[in-house]
Amino acid sequence: MRIMVLGGDGFCGWPTALRLSRDGHEVTIVDNLSHRRIDGELGVESLTPIADIDERLAAWQRVSGRSIAFRNVDIAQDYDGLRSLLSEVDPDAVVHFAEQRAAPYSMRNSATKRYTIDNNINATHNLLVALVELDLDAHLVHLGTMGVYGYSGDGFEIPEGYLDVSVSNTEGQAATRCILYPTQPGSVYHLSKSLDQLLFQFYARNDRLRITDLHQGIVWGTQTEETRLDDALVNRFDYDGDYGTVLNRFLVEAVNGYPLTVHGSGGQTRAFINIQDTVRCVALALAHPPPRGERVRIINQLAETQSVKGVAELVASITGAQLAHVDNPRKEAESNSLQASNQTFRTLGLEPILLRDALLNETLEVVERFKHRFNPDVVPARSLWTRENRPGVLPDP
Ligand code: NAD
């Protein structure tokens, strides 16, 4: 297949592009390198030293004998650039990772709130409009998030995208309606992903676009089979207060002798998936496109759910680190339950990697190796959900 990977320089997009190229697909990465720009703006760096995009692509050519094309296009701002690239490549599939993806960054200030909405909604809408304008039948695979459903868990399993509800009219007649499972976004970033869902629903119905929306859990892990082939292919490992995910924060803290900073009670439950499974799931979704005219296919892309405290205890049991409870910068319930179906990927044969089985390897392979690049100043969360929150500090090592 000819596949365009939008956001293919990012944490999920880069290893996905490599895997698809290895599988024999003709891959074009489209990225405006905004994550690298934001790193500069925040004064942070990936723990792993990530090569610039030209070096990455040259290294891939060297080790695999395959080439990946790259185009620097801002798909939110440059509609004409995106449309002419789509017309030139005429892709069979487009994988859409190209959004501002950090919830804390989206809550930092008015500018980042506006940027996140402008960037994410325009990126998604431009892509949909261009596919319609060019009359392309490419299968669109979008990376959404389990986080759109919020974390007020009531013990009921979150289905894959849709909910049947019973309605009745004033005459007492009853009927069943299938609706998008209600979202309850907990940040401007998650709000942008909730709005994406409505755009997909409209264009699938109105223009018969073929769309798969993957509702992904928090991705952990760094390397995949392909990114390990050369140092210049290494994937990013973000651990700063804005872009770093909770597990990465715990790992760098543990390896560098700091206590694990658990926000609030740590009773918040989240969905997790390893980066190698992200890549596998995207490949599986590409291999099983929905037929034209079908509603948006929504698949929950998660391996397991764990409480933040549970994850901290797991890291502590491997590394011997202590736990330290700090103020939670987010506005959320102190604790919640979370159950979500991952039936579709299970049925397609996915046997996911679990935290308890692969965490030690991750610690040694990545975090120990690059510990000399660790900067403790960037770890505390600086983005506060409400004015009442207090900024965090990293407790002493
Ligand atoms: P990332 O920031 O590392 O990658 C996104 C890439 O998109 C970056 O390289 C960035 O430069 C690019 N980009 C952003 N806006 C763009 C634009 N307007 N035009 C062109 N390129 C643009 O993020 P990631 O962690 O790889 O996430 C990828 C996708 O997966 C996101 O949509 C995110 O919402 C989703 N997701 C990620 C996680 C996770 O834990 N990382 C969890 C759930 C969902």
PDB file of C-alpha atoms and ligand atoms in Angstrom, residues 7 9-13 30-35 73-76 97-101 115 119 123 143-145 189 193 216-219 236 243 245, ligand 1:
ATOM      1  CA  GLY A   7       2.935  13.144  12.420  1.00  0.00           C
ATOM      2  CA  ASP A   9       8.373  12.204  13.273  1.00  0.00           C
ATOM      3  CA  GLY A  10       6.626  11.789  16.640  1.00  0.00           C
ATOM      4  CA  PHE A  11       6.749   9.212  19.421  1.00  0.00           C
ATOM      5  CA  CYS A  12       4.057   6.904  17.968  1.00  0.00           C
ATOM      6  CA  GLY A  13       4.383   7.938  14.322  1.00  0.00           C
ATOM      7  CA  VAL A  30       4.322  14.336   6.754  1.00  0.00           C
ATOM      8  CA  ASP A  31       5.318  16.367   9.793  1.00  0.00           C
ATOM      9  CA  ASN A  32       5.877  20.062  10.553  1.00  0.00           C
ATOM     10  CA  LEU A  33       8.330  19.132  13.345  1.00  0.00           C
ATOM     11  CA  SER A  34       6.222  21.084  15.846  1.00  0.00           C
ATOM     12  CA  HIS A  35       6.951  18.669  18.704  1.00  0.00           C
ATOM     13  CA  VAL A  73       3.884  20.415   5.800  1.00  0.00           C
ATOM     14  CA  ASP A  74       1.780  22.008   8.526  1.00  0.00           C
ATOM     15  CA  ILE A  75      -1.463  20.177   7.833  1.00  0.00           C
ATOM     16  CA  ALA A  76      -3.456  22.551  10.054  1.00  0.00           C
ATOM     17  CA  PHE A  97      -1.017  11.162  14.382  1.00  0.00           C
ATOM     18  CA  ALA A  98      -0.440  14.881  13.644  1.00  0.00           C
ATOM     19  CA  GLU A  99      -1.929  16.652  16.644  1.00  0.00           C
ATOM     20  CA  GLN A 100      -0.748  18.464  19.769  1.00  0.00           C
ATOM     21  CA  ARG A 101      -1.008  15.566  22.172  1.00  0.00           C
ATOM     22  CA  TYR A 115      -3.113  26.466  19.726  1.00  0.00           C
ATOM     23  CA  ASN A 119      -4.032  22.845  15.417  1.00  0.00           C
ATOM     24  CA  ALA A 123      -5.486  19.301  11.038  1.00  0.00           C
ATOM     25  CA  LEU A 143      -5.142   7.999  16.777  1.00  0.00           C
ATOM     26  CA  GLY A 144      -7.709   9.043  19.323  1.00  0.00           C
ATOM     27  CA  THR A 145      -7.559   8.493  23.066  1.00  0.00           C
ATOM     28  CA  TYR A 189      -6.462  18.342  24.479  1.00  0.00           C
ATOM     29  CA  LYS A 193     -10.121  14.688  20.459  1.00  0.00           C
ATOM     30  CA  GLN A 216      -5.629   4.521  22.561  1.00  0.00           C
ATOM     31  CA  GLY A 217      -4.464   4.232  26.162  1.00  0.00           C
ATOM     32  CA  ILE A 218      -1.329   5.938  27.508  1.00  0.00           C
ATOM     33  CA  VAL A 219       1.586   4.625  25.501  1.00  0.00           C
ATOM     34  CA  ARG A 236      11.754   9.688  21.820  1.00  0.00           C
ATOM     35  CA  TYR A 243       4.854  15.870  27.474  1.00  0.00           C
ATOM     36  CA  THR A 245       3.717  10.413  30.589  1.00  0.00           C
TER      37      THR A 245
HETATM   38  P1  NAD B   1       3.986  13.422  19.236  1.00  0.00           P
HETATM   39  O1  NAD B   1       3.828  14.854  19.605  1.00  0.00           O
HETATM   40  O2  NAD B   1       5.286  12.786  19.603  1.00  0.00           O
HETATM   41  O3  NAD B   1       3.730  13.220  17.683  1.00  0.00           O
HETATM   42  C1  NAD B   1       2.846  14.025  16.947  1.00  0.00           C
HETATM   43  C2  NAD B   1       3.591  14.499  15.714  1.00  0.00           C
HETATM   44  O4  NAD B   1       2.704  15.283  14.930  1.00  0.00           O
HETATM   45  C3  NAD B   1       4.802  15.376  16.053  1.00  0.00           C
HETATM   46  O5  NAD B   1       5.948  14.905  15.392  1.00  0.00           O
HETATM   47  C4  NAD B   1       4.391  16.778  15.568  1.00  0.00           C
HETATM   48  O6  NAD B   1       5.496  17.515  15.096  1.00  0.00           O
HETATM   49  C5  NAD B   1       3.379  16.439  14.466  1.00  0.00           C
HETATM   50  N1  NAD B   1       2.366  17.478  14.244  1.00  0.00           N
HETATM   51  C6  NAD B   1       1.577  18.090  15.177  1.00  0.00           C
HETATM   52  N2  NAD B   1       0.795  18.998  14.581  1.00  0.00           N
HETATM   53  C7  NAD B   1       1.081  18.963  13.249  1.00  0.00           C
HETATM   54  C8  NAD B   1       0.616  19.679  12.127  1.00  0.00           C
HETATM   55  N3  NAD B   1      -0.300  20.647  12.247  1.00  0.00           N
HETATM   56  N4  NAD B   1       1.117  19.378  10.900  1.00  0.00           N
HETATM   57  C9  NAD B   1       2.057  18.425  10.752  1.00  0.00           C
HETATM   58  N5  NAD B   1       2.563  17.722  11.791  1.00  0.00           N
HETATM   59  C10 NAD B   1       2.063  17.989  13.024  1.00  0.00           C
HETATM   60  O7  NAD B   1       2.766  12.642  19.886  1.00  0.00           O
HETATM   61  P2  NAD B   1       2.519  11.060  19.995  1.00  0.00           P
HETATM   62  O8  NAD B   1       2.672  10.668  21.400  1.00  0.00           O
HETATM   63  O9  NAD B   1       3.271  10.357  18.933  1.00  0.00           O
HETATM   64  O10 NAD B   1       0.974  11.007  19.664  1.00  0.00           O
HETATM   65  C11 NAD B   1       0.514  10.770  18.337  1.00  0.00           C
HETATM   66  C12 NAD B   1      -0.998  10.668  18.325  1.00  0.00           C
HETATM   67  O11 NAD B   1      -1.397   9.588  19.181  1.00  0.00           O
HETATM   68  C13 NAD B   1      -1.666  11.925  18.860  1.00  0.00           C
HETATM   69  O12 NAD B   1      -2.750  12.271  18.045  1.00  0.00           O
HETATM   70  C14 NAD B   1      -2.138  11.541  20.233  1.00  0.00           C
HETATM   71  O13 NAD B   1      -3.316  12.216  20.562  1.00  0.00           O
HETATM   72  C15 NAD B   1      -2.367  10.045  20.098  1.00  0.00           C
HETATM   73  N6  NAD B   1      -2.204   9.391  21.397  1.00  0.00           N
HETATM   74  C16 NAD B   1      -0.970   9.346  22.010  1.00  0.00           C
HETATM   75  C17 NAD B   1      -0.854   8.748  23.266  1.00  0.00           C
HETATM   76  C18 NAD B   1       0.470   8.679  23.991  1.00  0.00           C
HETATM   77  O14 NAD B   1       0.489   8.174  25.128  1.00  0.00           O
HETATM   78  N7  NAD B   1       1.568   9.137  23.408  1.00  0.00           N
HETATM   79  C19 NAD B   1      -1.984   8.196  23.889  1.00  0.00           C
HETATM   80  C20 NAD B   1      -3.208   8.264  23.236  1.00  0.00           C
HETATM   81  C21 NAD B   1      -3.306   8.856  21.986  1.00  0.00           C
END
